[in-house]
XYZ file of C-alpha atoms in Angstrom:
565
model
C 122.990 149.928 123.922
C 126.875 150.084 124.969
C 127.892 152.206 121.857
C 125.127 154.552 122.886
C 126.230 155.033 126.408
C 129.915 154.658 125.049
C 129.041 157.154 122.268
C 127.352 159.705 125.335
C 130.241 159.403 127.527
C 133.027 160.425 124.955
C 130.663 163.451 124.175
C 130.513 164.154 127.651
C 134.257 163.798 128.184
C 135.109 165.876 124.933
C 132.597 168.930 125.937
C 133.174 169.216 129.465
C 136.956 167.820 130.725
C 138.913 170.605 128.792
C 137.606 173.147 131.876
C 138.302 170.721 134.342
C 135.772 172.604 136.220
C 132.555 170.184 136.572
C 131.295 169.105 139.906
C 131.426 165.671 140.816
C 127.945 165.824 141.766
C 125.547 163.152 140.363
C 123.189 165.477 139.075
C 125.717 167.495 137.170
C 127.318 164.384 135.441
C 123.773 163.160 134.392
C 123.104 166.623 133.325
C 126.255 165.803 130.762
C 124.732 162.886 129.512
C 121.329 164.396 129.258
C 122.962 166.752 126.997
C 124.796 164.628 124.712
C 121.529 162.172 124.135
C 119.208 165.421 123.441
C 121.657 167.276 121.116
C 123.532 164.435 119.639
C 122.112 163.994 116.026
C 125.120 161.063 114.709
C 124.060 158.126 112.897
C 124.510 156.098 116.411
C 122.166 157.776 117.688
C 119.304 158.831 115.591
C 117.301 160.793 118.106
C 116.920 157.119 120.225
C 117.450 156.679 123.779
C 117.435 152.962 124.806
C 116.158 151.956 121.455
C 113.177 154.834 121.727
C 112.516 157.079 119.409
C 111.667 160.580 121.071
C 108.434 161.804 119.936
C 109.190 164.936 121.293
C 111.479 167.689 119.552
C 111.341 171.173 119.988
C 109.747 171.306 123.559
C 112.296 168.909 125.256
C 114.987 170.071 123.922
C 113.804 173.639 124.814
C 113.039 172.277 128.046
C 116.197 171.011 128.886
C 117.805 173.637 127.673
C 116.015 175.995 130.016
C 116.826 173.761 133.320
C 120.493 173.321 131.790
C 120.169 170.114 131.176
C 119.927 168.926 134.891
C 117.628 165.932 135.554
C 113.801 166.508 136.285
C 113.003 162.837 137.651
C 116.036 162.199 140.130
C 118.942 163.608 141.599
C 121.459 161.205 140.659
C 121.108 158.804 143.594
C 117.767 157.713 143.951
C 114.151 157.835 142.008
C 111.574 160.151 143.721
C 108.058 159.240 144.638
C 107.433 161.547 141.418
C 108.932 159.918 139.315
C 107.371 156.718 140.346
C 103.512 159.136 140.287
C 104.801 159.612 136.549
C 105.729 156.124 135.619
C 101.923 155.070 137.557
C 99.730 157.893 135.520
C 101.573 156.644 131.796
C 99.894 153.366 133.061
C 96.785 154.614 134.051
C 96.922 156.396 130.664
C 94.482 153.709 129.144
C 91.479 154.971 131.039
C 91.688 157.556 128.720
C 91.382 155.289 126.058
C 94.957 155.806 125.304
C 98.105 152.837 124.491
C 100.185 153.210 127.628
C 103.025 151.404 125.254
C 103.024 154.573 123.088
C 105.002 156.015 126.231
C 108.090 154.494 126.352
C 106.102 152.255 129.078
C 108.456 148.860 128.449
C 111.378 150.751 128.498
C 110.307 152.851 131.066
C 109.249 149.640 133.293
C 112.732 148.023 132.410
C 115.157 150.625 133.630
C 112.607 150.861 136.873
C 113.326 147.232 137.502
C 116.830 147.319 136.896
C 116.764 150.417 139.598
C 114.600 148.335 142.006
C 117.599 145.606 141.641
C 120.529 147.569 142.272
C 119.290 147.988 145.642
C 119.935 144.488 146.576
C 122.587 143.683 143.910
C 125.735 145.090 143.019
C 124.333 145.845 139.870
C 124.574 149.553 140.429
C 122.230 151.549 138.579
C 123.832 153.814 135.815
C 124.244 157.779 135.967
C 123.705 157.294 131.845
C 120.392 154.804 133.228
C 119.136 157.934 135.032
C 119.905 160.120 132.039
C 117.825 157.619 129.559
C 114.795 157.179 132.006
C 114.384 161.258 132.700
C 114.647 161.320 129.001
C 111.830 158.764 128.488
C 110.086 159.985 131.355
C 109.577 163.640 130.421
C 109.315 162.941 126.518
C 106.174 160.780 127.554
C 104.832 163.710 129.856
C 105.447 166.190 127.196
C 103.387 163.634 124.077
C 100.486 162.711 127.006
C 99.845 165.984 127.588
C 99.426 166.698 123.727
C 97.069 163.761 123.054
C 95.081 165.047 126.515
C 94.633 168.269 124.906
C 94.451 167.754 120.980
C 93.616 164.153 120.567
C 96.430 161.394 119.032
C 94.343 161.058 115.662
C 94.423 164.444 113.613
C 90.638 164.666 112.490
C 92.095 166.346 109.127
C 93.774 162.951 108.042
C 90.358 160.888 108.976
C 88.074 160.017 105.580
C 85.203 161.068 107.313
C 84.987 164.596 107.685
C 85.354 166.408 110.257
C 84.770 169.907 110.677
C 84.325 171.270 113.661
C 87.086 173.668 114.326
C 88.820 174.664 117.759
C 91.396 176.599 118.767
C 94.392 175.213 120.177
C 96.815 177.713 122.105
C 99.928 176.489 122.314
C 100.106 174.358 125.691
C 103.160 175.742 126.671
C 103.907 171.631 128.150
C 108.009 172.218 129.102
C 106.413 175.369 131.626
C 103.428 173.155 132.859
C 105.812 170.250 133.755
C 107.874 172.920 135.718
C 104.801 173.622 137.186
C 103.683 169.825 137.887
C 107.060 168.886 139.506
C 107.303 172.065 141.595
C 103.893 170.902 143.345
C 104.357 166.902 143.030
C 101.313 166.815 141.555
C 101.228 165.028 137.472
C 98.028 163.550 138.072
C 96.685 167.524 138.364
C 98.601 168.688 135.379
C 97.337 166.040 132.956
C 93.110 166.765 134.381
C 93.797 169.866 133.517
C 94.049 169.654 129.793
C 90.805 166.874 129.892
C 88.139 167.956 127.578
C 86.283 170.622 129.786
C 83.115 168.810 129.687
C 82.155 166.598 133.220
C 81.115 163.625 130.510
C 84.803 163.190 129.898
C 85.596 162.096 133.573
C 82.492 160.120 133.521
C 83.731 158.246 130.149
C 86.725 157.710 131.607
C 85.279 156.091 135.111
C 82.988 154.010 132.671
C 85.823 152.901 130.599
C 87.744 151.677 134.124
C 84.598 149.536 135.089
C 85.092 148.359 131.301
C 88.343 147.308 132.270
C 87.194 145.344 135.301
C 84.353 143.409 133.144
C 86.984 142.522 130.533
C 89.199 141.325 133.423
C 86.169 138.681 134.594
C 85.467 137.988 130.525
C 89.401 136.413 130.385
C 89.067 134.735 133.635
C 85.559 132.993 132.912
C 84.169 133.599 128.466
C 87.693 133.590 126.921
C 87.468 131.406 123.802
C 83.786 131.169 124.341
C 82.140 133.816 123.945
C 80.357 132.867 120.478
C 77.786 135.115 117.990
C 74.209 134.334 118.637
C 72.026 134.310 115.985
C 68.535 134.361 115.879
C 65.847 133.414 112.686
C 62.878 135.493 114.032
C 62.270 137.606 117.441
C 61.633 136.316 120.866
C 58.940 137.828 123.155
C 58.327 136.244 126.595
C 56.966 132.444 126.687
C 59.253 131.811 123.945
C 61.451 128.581 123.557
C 65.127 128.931 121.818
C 68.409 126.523 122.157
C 70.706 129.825 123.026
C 68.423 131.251 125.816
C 70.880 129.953 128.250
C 73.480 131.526 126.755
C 71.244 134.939 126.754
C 70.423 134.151 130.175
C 74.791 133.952 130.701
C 75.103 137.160 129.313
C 72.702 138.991 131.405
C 73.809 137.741 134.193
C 77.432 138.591 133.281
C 76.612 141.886 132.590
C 74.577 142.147 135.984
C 71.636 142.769 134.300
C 70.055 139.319 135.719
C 70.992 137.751 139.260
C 71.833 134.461 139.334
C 69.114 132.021 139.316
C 67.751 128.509 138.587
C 65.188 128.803 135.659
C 62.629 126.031 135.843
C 63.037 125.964 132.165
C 66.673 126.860 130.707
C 65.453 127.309 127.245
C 62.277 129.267 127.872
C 62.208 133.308 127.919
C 60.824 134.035 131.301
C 60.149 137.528 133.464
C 63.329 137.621 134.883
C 64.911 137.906 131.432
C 62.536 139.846 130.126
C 63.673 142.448 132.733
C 67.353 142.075 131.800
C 66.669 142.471 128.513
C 65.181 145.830 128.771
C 68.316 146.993 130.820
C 70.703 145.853 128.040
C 67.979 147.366 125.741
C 68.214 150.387 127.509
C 71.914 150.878 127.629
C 72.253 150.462 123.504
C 69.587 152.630 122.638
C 66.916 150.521 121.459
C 63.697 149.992 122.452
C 62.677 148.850 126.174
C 60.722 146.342 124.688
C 61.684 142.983 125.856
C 61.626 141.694 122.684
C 64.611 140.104 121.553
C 65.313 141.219 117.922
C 68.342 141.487 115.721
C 69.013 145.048 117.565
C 69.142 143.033 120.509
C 70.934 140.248 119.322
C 73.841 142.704 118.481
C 73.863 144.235 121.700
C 74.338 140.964 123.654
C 77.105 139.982 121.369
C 79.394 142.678 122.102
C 81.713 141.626 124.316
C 84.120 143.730 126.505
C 86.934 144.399 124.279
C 84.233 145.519 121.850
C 82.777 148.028 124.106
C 86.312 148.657 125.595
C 86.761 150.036 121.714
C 83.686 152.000 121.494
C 84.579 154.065 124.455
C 88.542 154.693 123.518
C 86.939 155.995 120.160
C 84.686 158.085 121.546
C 86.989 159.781 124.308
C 89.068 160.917 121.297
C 86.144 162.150 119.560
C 85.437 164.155 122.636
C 88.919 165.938 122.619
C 88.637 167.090 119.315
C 85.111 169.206 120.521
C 86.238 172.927 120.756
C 86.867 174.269 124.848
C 84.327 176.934 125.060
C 81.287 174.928 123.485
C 79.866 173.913 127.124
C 79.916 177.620 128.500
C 77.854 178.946 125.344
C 73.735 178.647 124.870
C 74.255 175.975 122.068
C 72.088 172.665 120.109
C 73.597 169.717 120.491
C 72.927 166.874 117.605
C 74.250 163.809 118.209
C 73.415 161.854 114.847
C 74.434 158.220 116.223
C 72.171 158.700 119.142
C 69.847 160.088 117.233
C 69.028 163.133 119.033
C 69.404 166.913 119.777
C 69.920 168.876 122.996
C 69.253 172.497 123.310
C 71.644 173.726 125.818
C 71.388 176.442 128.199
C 74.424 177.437 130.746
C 75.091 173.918 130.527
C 71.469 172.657 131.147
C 69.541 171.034 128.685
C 66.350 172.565 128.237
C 64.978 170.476 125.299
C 65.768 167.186 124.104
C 64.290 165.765 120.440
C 64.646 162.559 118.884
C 65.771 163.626 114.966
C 66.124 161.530 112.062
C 69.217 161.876 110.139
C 71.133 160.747 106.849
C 71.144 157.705 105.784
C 74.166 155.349 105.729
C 74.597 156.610 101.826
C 73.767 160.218 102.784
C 75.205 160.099 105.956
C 74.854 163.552 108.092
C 78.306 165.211 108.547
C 80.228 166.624 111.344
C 80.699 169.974 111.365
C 79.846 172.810 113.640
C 78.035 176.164 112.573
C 76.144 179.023 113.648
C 72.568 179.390 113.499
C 71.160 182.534 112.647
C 67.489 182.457 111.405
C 64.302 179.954 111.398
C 61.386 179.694 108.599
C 58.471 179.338 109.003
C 56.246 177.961 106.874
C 58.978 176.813 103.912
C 58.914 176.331 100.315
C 61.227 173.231 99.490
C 63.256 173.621 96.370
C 64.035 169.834 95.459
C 67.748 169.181 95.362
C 68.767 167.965 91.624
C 69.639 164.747 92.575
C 66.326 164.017 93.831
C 64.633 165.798 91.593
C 66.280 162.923 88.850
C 66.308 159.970 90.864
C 62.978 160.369 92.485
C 60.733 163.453 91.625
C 60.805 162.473 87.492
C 60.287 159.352 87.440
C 57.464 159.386 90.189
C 55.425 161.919 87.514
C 56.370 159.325 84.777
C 54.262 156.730 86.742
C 51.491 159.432 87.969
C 50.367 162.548 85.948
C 49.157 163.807 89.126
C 51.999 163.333 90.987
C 53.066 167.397 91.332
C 49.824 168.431 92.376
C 49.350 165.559 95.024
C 52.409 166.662 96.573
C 52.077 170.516 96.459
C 54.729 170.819 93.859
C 55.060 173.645 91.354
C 57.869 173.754 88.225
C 59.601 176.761 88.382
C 62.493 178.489 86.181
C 65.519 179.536 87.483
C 64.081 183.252 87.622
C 61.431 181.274 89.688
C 57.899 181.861 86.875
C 55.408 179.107 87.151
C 55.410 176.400 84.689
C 52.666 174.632 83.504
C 53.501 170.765 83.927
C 51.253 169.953 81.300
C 53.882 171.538 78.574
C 56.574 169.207 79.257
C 56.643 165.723 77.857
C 57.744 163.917 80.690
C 58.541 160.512 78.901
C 60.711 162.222 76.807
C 62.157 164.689 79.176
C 66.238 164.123 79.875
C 66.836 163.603 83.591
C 69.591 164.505 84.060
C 69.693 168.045 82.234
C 66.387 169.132 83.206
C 65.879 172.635 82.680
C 63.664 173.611 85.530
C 63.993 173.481 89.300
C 60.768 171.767 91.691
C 59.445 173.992 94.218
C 57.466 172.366 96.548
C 54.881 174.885 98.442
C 54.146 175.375 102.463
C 51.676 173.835 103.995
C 51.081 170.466 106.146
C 52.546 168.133 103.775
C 55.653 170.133 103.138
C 58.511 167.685 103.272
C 60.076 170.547 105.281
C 57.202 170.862 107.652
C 55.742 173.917 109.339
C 59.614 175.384 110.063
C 63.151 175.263 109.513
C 66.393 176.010 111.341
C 69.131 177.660 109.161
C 72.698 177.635 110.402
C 74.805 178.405 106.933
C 77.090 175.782 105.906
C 78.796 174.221 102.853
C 76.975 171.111 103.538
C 73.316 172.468 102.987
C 72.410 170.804 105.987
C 69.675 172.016 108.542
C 66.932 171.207 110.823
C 63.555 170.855 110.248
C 60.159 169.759 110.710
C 58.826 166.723 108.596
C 55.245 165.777 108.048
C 55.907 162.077 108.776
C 55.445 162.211 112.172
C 55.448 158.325 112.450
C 59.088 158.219 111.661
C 60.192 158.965 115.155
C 59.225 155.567 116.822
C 61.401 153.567 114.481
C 64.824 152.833 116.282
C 67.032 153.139 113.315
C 66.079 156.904 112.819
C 68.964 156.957 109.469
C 66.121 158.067 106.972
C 66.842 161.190 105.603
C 69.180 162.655 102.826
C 71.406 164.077 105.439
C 69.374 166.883 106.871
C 68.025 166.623 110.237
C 64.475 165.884 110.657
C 63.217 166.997 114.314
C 60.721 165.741 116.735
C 59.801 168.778 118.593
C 60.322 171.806 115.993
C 57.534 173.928 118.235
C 59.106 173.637 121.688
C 63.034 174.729 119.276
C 61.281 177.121 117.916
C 59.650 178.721 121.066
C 62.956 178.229 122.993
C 64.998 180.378 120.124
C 62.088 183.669 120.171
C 61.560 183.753 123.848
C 63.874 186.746 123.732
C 61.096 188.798 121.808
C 57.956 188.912 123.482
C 55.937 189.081 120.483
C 56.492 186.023 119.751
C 53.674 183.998 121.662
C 52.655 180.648 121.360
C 49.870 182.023 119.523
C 51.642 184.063 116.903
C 54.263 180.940 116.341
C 51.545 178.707 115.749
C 49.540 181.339 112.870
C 53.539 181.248 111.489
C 53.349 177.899 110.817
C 50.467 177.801 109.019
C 51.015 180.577 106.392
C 50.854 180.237 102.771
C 54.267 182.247 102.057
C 57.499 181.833 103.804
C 58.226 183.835 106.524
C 61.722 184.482 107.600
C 62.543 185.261 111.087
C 66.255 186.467 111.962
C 67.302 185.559 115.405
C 68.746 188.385 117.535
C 72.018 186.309 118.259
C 73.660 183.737 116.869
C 73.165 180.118 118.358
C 76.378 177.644 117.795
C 75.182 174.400 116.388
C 77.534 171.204 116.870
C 76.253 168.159 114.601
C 78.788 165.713 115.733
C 78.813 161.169 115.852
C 78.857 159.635 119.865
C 78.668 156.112 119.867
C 79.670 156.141 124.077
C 78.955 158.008 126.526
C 77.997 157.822 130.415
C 75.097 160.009 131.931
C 75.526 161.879 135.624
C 75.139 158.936 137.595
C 77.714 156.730 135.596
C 75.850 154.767 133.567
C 77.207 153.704 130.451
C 75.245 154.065 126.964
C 76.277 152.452 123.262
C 75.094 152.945 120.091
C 75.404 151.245 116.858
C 78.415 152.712 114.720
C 75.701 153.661 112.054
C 78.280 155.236 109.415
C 81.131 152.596 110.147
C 83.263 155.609 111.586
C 84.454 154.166 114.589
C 86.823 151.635 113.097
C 89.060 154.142 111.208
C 89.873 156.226 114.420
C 90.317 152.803 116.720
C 92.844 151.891 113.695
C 94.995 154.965 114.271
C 94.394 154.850 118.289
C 95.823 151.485 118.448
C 98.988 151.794 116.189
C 102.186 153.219 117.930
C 103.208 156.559 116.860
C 104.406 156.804 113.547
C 106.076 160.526 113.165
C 107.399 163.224 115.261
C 104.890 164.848 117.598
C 102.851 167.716 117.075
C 104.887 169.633 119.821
């Protein structure tokens, strides 16, 4: 640390003492050694100050440059209440799910308490110490404000893919922090490049009560809070050796007041109530029994949940800015559900069934154009050789049970009886499997086409039972939905010819009909596994496609590379 400051000061000396004309004020001699740690690229040095790597490049030099290199965070003498607001919000930085350490926090919080003791110590505080902390200071406003805005995982790198594209004007950061010191207001400047959606703030207030739970969990389950396990579900009356420990959780959780069971291993009312709560707030059925769904949820402890939500306020930067202003349908394939939005009011809301954990629905955003009503289903390949093939093998009748015609590639009619299906090669099969409309259509009475590489859409499905499972992961990544009528009327209510009447003869045609829409509708298909509704109360779901653990990966290691700005 002395050769750096030695290093800066010889710099200093060499640059400026030949004009003899610099001002002994503090703020211009810091502005020297501001200069010589920003420009000074020598193996000493290596772009470091105090042993920190600056993450920032181009903006803080440019920055810097601009002011002429005069300190933003002091004037030489003492540290403003801003630059104590800045050191407080880096801190506060992990209520947006964010690693306060990634900010130069430690070295931050050192030179702060060396300042704090030169007031009572003849330890005087350094003009190269105020040089290195408005270095620190401003290089971790400038990298905030980028993760704020564009995330600190780049979606592109991620193995699950994501592609929902936004656009990302440059933020301009070196003007805005101008902007934030002129009016003493950082806290301002960094809401204003949240995600625009109100959830975000919510998320964040949830992840702060987080916080406070985890806080209790050190002081009163650390070391003990063990995986229950269960051989076979527990309704109410029921005896088991860890209902205590349920009845612990619940009550940790303030799901259950305290009490004094008159039998500690029995499943009573009052649990039964908790129960449903905790049911409630993962997503599973309300209930009361205590299943292996269940038994998940009440083994997630704090820092587990504390994870979920920093993986899912990242996910929610990544969303494009305009989405929330637009009419737009909303699927959100861990939750297992689509909104249709409406100036941000949702006007419908469908349980769907999506891909399973093999097939898994992507993320990607699109726009949706045109519906169909009663649909032919041309059988992907893969199912027509995995599943459609053999199933004739085992029954003749199979294509004619199922409303299924062979068809060329020109589309003419073959007769199944012509092909020898024992003897018939899978996986070059010559013809394609058209399955007609009607009610057992695997595609329903409609589908929702927003073009995409994926071939993924919505649409109807005969098997109507599907929808009361809680693990709704059935499909081969399309999305199956609850409520294709009420989409479907909610889509043509622009045209007045399209009555409830004239919809409902649609679905019931013999021969496709295809409808164009007279705009197009953005459709977001993206993963949530956190969120917090409008009066703050939390909601989990299972990480169904295991993609929460790559991003929490990346979130919790330091940065690795130069910034993005």
């Amino acid at each position: 640390m002395k050769k750096l400051y030695i290093s800066s000061l010889v710099l200093f000396v060499v640059v400026f003492l030949p004009h003899q004309s610099f001002s002994q004020n503090p703020q211009d001699l810091i502005a020297g050694f501001i200069r010589s740690l920003i420009e000074m690229d020598s193996p000493e040095n290596s772009g470091k100050v105090n042993d920190q790597e600056l993450f920032s490049s181009v903006v803080i030099k440019r920055f810097y440059s601009d002011r002429f290199f005069s300190p933003t965070w002091s004037n030489g003498v003492v540290l403003p209440e801003i630059a104590y607001e800045m050191r407080y919000e880096i801190q506060q930085i992990k209520f947006d799910g964010l690693n306060p350490t990634d900010y130069h926090l430690n070295a931050i919080n050192s030179l702060f308490e060396k300042y704090e003791r030169s007031k009572d110590s003849n330890n005087d505080f350094q003009l190269a110490d105020f040089a290195a902390l408005d270095i620190l200071l401003t290089d971790a406003y400038i990298i905030i404000s980028s993760h704020l805005y564009l995330g600190k995982v780049n979606p592109d790198n991620l193995k699950s893919e994501w592609n929902i594209q936004r656009s990302a004007p440059e933020l301009m950061i070196d003007r805005r922090l101008v902007e934030a010191i002129a009016n003493q207001n950082i806290r301002k400047s960094f809401e204003e490049l949240y995600p625009s959606f109100t959830i975000y703030k919510r998320m964040r207030d949830g992840l702060r009560f987080m916080y406070e739970h985890h806080d209790r969990f050190d002081k009163k389950y650390i070391g003990k809070w063990k995986k229950l396990k269960i051989d076979k579900s527990l309704k109410l009356g029921d005896s088991h050796n860890q209902m205590d420990e349920i009845r612990s959780r619940l009550q940790f959780w303030n799901f259950v007041a305290q009490y004094f069971p008159a039998e500690e291993k029995v499943y009573d009312s009052l649990l039964e109530q908790g129960i449903k709560l905790l049911q409630k707030r993962h997503g599973l059925e309300m209930d009361g029994v205590i299943g292996q769904g269940t038994i998940h949820a009440l083994n997630q402890s704090p820092e587990d949940l504390i994870a979920t939500a920093k993986v899912n306020m990242e996910r929610l930067r990544w969303l494009p800015a305009n989405i929330k202003d637009q009419e737009l349908i909303l699927v959100n394939t861990a939750n297992y559900q689509l909104d249709f939005i409406l100036k941000r009011d949702t006007i419908l809301s469908s349980k769907v069934i999506v891909g399973k954990s093999y097939h898994s629905t992507p993320q990607f955003s699109a726009e949706m154009s045109y519906l169909v009503f009663s649909p032919t289903w041309t059988v992907p390949n893969s199912i027509t050789r995995n599943e459609i093939i053999p199933s004739i093998r085992r029954n003749p009748n199979y294509l004619a049970s199922k409303n299924m015609n062979v068809i060329t590639n020109s589309g003419a009619v073959v007769d199944p009886s012509t092909i020898d299906w024992q003897k018939v090669n899978a996986r070059n099969f010559p013809y394609m499997i058209r399955q007609e409309p009607g009610e057992q259509n695997s595609l329903g009475l409609v589908k929702f086409m927003f073009p995409n590489k994926y071939s993924v859409y919505i649409h109807d499905t005969p098997s109507r039972s599907l929808f009361a499972r809680e693990d709704r992961a059935l499909s081969h990544g399309c999305i199956r939905i609850q409520k294709p009528t009420e989409l479907a009327k909610l889509l043509l209510a622009h045209d007045k010819q399209w009555t409830d009447e004239k919809i409902r003869e649609s679905m019931g045609l013999k021969r496709e009909r295809v409808v164009n829409l007279d705009r197009k509708i953005p459709v977001v298909i993206f993963y949530l596994t956190y969120w917090t509704d409008t009066t703050g109360q939390e909601f989990f779901r299972q990480d169904i496609y295991n993609r929460d653990n790559e991003i929490l990966k990346v979130l919790t290691e330091g940065p690795r590379e130069k910034s993005r700005v």
